PDB file of C-alpha atoms in Angstrom:
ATOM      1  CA  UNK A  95      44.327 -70.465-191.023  1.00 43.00           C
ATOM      2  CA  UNK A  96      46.555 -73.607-191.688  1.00 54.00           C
ATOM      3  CA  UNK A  97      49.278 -75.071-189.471  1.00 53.00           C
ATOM      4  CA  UNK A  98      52.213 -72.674-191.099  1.00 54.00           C
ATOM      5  CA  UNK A  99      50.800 -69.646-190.953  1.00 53.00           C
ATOM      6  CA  UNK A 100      50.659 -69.680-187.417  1.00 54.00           C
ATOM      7  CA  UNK A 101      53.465 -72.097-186.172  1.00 56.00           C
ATOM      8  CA  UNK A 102      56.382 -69.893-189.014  1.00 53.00           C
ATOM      9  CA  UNK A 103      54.645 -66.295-188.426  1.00 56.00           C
ATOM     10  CA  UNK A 104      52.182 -66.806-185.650  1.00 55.00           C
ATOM     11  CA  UNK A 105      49.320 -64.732-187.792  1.00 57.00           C
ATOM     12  CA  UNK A 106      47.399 -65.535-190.805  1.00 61.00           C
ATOM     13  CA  UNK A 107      48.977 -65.102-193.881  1.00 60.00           C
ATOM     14  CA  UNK A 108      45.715 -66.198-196.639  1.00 66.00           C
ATOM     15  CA  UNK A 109      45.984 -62.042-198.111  1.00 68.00           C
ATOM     16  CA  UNK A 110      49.776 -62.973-198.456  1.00 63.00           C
ATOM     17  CA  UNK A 111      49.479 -66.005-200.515  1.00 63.00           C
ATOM     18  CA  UNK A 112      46.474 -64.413-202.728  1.00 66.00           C
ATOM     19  CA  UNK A 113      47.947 -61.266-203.519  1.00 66.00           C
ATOM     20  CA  UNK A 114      51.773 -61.670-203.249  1.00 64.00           C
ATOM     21  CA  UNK A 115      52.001 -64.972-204.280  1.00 63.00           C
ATOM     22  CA  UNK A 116      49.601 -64.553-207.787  1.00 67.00           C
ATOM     23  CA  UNK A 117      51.791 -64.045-210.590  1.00 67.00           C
ATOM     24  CA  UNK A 118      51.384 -65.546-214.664  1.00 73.00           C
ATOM     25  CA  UNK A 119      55.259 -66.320-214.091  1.00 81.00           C
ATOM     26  CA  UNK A 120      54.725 -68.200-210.423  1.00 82.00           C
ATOM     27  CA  UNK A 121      55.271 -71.371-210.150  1.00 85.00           C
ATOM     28  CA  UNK A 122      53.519 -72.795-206.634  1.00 82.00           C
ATOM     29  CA  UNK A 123      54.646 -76.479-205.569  1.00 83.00           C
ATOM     30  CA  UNK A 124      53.166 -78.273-202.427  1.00 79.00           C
ATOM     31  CA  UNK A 125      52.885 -81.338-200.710  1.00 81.00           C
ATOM     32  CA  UNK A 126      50.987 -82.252-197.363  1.00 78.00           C
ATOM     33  CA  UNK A 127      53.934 -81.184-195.084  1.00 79.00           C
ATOM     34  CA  UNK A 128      54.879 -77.823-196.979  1.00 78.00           C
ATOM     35  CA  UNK A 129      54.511 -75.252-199.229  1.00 79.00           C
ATOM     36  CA  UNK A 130      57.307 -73.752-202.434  1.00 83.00           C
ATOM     37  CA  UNK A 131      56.205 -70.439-204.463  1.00 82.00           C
ATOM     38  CA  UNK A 132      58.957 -69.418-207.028  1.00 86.00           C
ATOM     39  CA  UNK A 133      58.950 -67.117-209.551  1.00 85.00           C
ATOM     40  CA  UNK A 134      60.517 -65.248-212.583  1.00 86.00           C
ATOM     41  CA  UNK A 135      61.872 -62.142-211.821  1.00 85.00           C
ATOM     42  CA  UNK A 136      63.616 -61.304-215.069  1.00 87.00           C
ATOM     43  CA  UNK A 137      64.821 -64.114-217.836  1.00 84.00           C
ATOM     44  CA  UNK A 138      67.779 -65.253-216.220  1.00 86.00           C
ATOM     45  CA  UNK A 139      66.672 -65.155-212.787  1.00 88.00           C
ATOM     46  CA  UNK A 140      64.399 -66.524-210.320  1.00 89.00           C
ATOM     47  CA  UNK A 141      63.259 -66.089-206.840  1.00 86.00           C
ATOM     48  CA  UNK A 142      62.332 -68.338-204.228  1.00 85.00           C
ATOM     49  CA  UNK A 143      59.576 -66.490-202.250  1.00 79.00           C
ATOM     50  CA  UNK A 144      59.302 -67.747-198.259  1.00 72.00           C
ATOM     51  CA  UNK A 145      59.379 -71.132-198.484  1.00 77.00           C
ATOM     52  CA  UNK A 146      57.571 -73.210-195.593  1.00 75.00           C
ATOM     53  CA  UNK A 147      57.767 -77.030-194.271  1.00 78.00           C
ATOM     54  CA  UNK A 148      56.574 -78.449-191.383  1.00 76.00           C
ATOM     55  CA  UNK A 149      59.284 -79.553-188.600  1.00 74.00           C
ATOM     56  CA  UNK A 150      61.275 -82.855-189.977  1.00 73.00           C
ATOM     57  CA  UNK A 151      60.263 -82.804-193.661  1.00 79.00           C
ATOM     58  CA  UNK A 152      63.509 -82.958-195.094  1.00 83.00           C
ATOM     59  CA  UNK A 153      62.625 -85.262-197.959  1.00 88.00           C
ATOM     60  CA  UNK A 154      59.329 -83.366-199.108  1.00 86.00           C
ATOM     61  CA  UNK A 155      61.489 -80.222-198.949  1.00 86.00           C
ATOM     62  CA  UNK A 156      64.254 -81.576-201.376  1.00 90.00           C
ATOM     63  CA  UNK A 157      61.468 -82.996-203.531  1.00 90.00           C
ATOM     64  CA  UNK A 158      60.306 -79.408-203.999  1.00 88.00           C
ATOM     65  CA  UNK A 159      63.483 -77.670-204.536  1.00 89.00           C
ATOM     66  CA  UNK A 160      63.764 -80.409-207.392  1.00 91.00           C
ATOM     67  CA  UNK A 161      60.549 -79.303-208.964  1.00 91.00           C
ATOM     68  CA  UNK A 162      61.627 -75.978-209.021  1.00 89.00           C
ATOM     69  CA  UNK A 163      65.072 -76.708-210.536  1.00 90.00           C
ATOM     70  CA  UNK A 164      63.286 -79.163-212.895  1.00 91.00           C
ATOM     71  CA  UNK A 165      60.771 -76.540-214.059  1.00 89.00           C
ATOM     72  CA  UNK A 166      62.936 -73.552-214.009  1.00 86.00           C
ATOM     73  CA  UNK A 167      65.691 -74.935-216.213  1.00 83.00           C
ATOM     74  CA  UNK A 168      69.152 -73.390-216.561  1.00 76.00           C
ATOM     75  CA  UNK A 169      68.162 -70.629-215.064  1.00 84.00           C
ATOM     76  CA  UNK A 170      70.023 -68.945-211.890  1.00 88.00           C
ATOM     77  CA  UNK A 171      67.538 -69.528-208.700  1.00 88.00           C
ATOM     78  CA  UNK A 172      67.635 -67.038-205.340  1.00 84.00           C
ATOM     79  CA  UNK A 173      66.697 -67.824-201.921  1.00 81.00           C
ATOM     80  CA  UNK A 174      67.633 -66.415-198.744  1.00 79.00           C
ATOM     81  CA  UNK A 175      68.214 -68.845-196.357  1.00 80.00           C
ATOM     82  CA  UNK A 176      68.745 -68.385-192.020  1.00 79.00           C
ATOM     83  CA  UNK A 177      71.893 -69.267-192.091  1.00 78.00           C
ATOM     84  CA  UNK A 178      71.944 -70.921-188.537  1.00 79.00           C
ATOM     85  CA  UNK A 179      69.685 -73.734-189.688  1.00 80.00           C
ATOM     86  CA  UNK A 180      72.021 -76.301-190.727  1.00 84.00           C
ATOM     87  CA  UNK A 181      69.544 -78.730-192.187  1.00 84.00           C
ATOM     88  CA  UNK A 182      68.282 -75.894-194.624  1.00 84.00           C
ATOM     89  CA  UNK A 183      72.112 -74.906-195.442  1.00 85.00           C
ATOM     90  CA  UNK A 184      72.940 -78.278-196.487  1.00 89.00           C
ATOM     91  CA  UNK A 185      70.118 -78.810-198.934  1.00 88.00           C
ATOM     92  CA  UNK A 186      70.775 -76.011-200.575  1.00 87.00           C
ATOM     93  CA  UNK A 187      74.303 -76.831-200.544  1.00 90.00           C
ATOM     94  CA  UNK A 188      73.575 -80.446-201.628  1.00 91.00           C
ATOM     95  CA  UNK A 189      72.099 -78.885-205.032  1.00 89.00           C
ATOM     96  CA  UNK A 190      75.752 -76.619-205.106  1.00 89.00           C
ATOM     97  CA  UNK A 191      73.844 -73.511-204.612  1.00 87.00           C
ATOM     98  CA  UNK A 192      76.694 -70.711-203.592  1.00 84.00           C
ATOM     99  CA  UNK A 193      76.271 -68.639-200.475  1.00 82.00           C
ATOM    100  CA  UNK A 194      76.879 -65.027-201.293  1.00 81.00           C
ATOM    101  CA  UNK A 195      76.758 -63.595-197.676  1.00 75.00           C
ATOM    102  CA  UNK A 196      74.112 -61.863-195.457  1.00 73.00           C
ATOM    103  CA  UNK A 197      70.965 -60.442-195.065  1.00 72.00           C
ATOM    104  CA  UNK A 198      69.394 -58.256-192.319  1.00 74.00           C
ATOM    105  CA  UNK A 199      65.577 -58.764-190.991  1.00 73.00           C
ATOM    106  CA  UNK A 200      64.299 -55.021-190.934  1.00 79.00           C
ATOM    107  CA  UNK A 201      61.286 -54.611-188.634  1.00 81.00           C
ATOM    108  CA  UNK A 202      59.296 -51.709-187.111  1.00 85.00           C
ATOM    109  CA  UNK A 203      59.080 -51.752-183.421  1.00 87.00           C
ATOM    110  CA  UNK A 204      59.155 -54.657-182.003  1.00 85.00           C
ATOM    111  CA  UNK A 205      61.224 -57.638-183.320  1.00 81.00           C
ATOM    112  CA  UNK A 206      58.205 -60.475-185.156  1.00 76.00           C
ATOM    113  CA  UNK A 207      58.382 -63.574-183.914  1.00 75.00           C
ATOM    114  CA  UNK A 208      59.179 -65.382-186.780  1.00 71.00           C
ATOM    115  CA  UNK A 209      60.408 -69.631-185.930  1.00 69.00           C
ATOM    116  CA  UNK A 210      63.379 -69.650-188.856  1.00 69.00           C
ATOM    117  CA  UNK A 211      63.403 -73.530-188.116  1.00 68.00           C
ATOM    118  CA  UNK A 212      60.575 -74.139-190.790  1.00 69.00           C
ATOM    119  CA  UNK A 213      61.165 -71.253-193.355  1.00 71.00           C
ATOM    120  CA  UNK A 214      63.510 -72.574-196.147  1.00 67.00           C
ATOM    121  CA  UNK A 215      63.809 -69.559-197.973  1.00 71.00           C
ATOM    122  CA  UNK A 216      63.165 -65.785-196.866  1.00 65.00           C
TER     123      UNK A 216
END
């Protein structure tokens, strides 16, 4: 299990990244203090699966969102971002991506304990 898995989620999340994250239209950008899967969801549009840093990587995290807007051209890009983490809002921002409004976390049970602090994207 790596550092992410359990510090963001607090389980193991390997089956995630092989099965949900193995696509021939992903595009899967890293460096040693996070983690960026995108991919193509129709021709115009892409999606920016959970996206993962470790605490106080601000400049490896814009350094990936410019690989993905370098590789995925013109194209419009779609990530959900927690809203109450201002240093996530603002890169986003920085790159003049629009917020559109809300999103709800739906969860059976019990509420996950999920650390929004290091998840860029949702």
């Amino acid at each position: 299990m790596t550092w992410w898995q359990y510090k963001v989620f607090n389980l193991n999340r390997e089956e995630y990244l092989k099965t949900d994250c193995v696509f021939t239209n992903s595009l899967k950008l890293s460096t040693g203090y996070g983690f960026l899967h995108s991919y193509v969801v129709n021709k115009r549009f892409i999606k920016i699966s959970p996206w993962i840093m470790d605490s106080e990587a601000f400049l490896d995290a814009e350094k990936l969102l410019r690989g993905v807007l370098y590789y995925r051209g013109l194209k419009s890009i779609y990530g959900y971002a927690p809203k109450n983490v201002k240093e996530i809002v603002d890169l986003y921002q920085s790159y003049k991506f629009r917020i559109h409004g809300d999103f709800k976390l739906m969860y059976l049970r019990e509420k996950p304990n999920i650390v929004l602090d290091n998840l860029y994207a949702i």
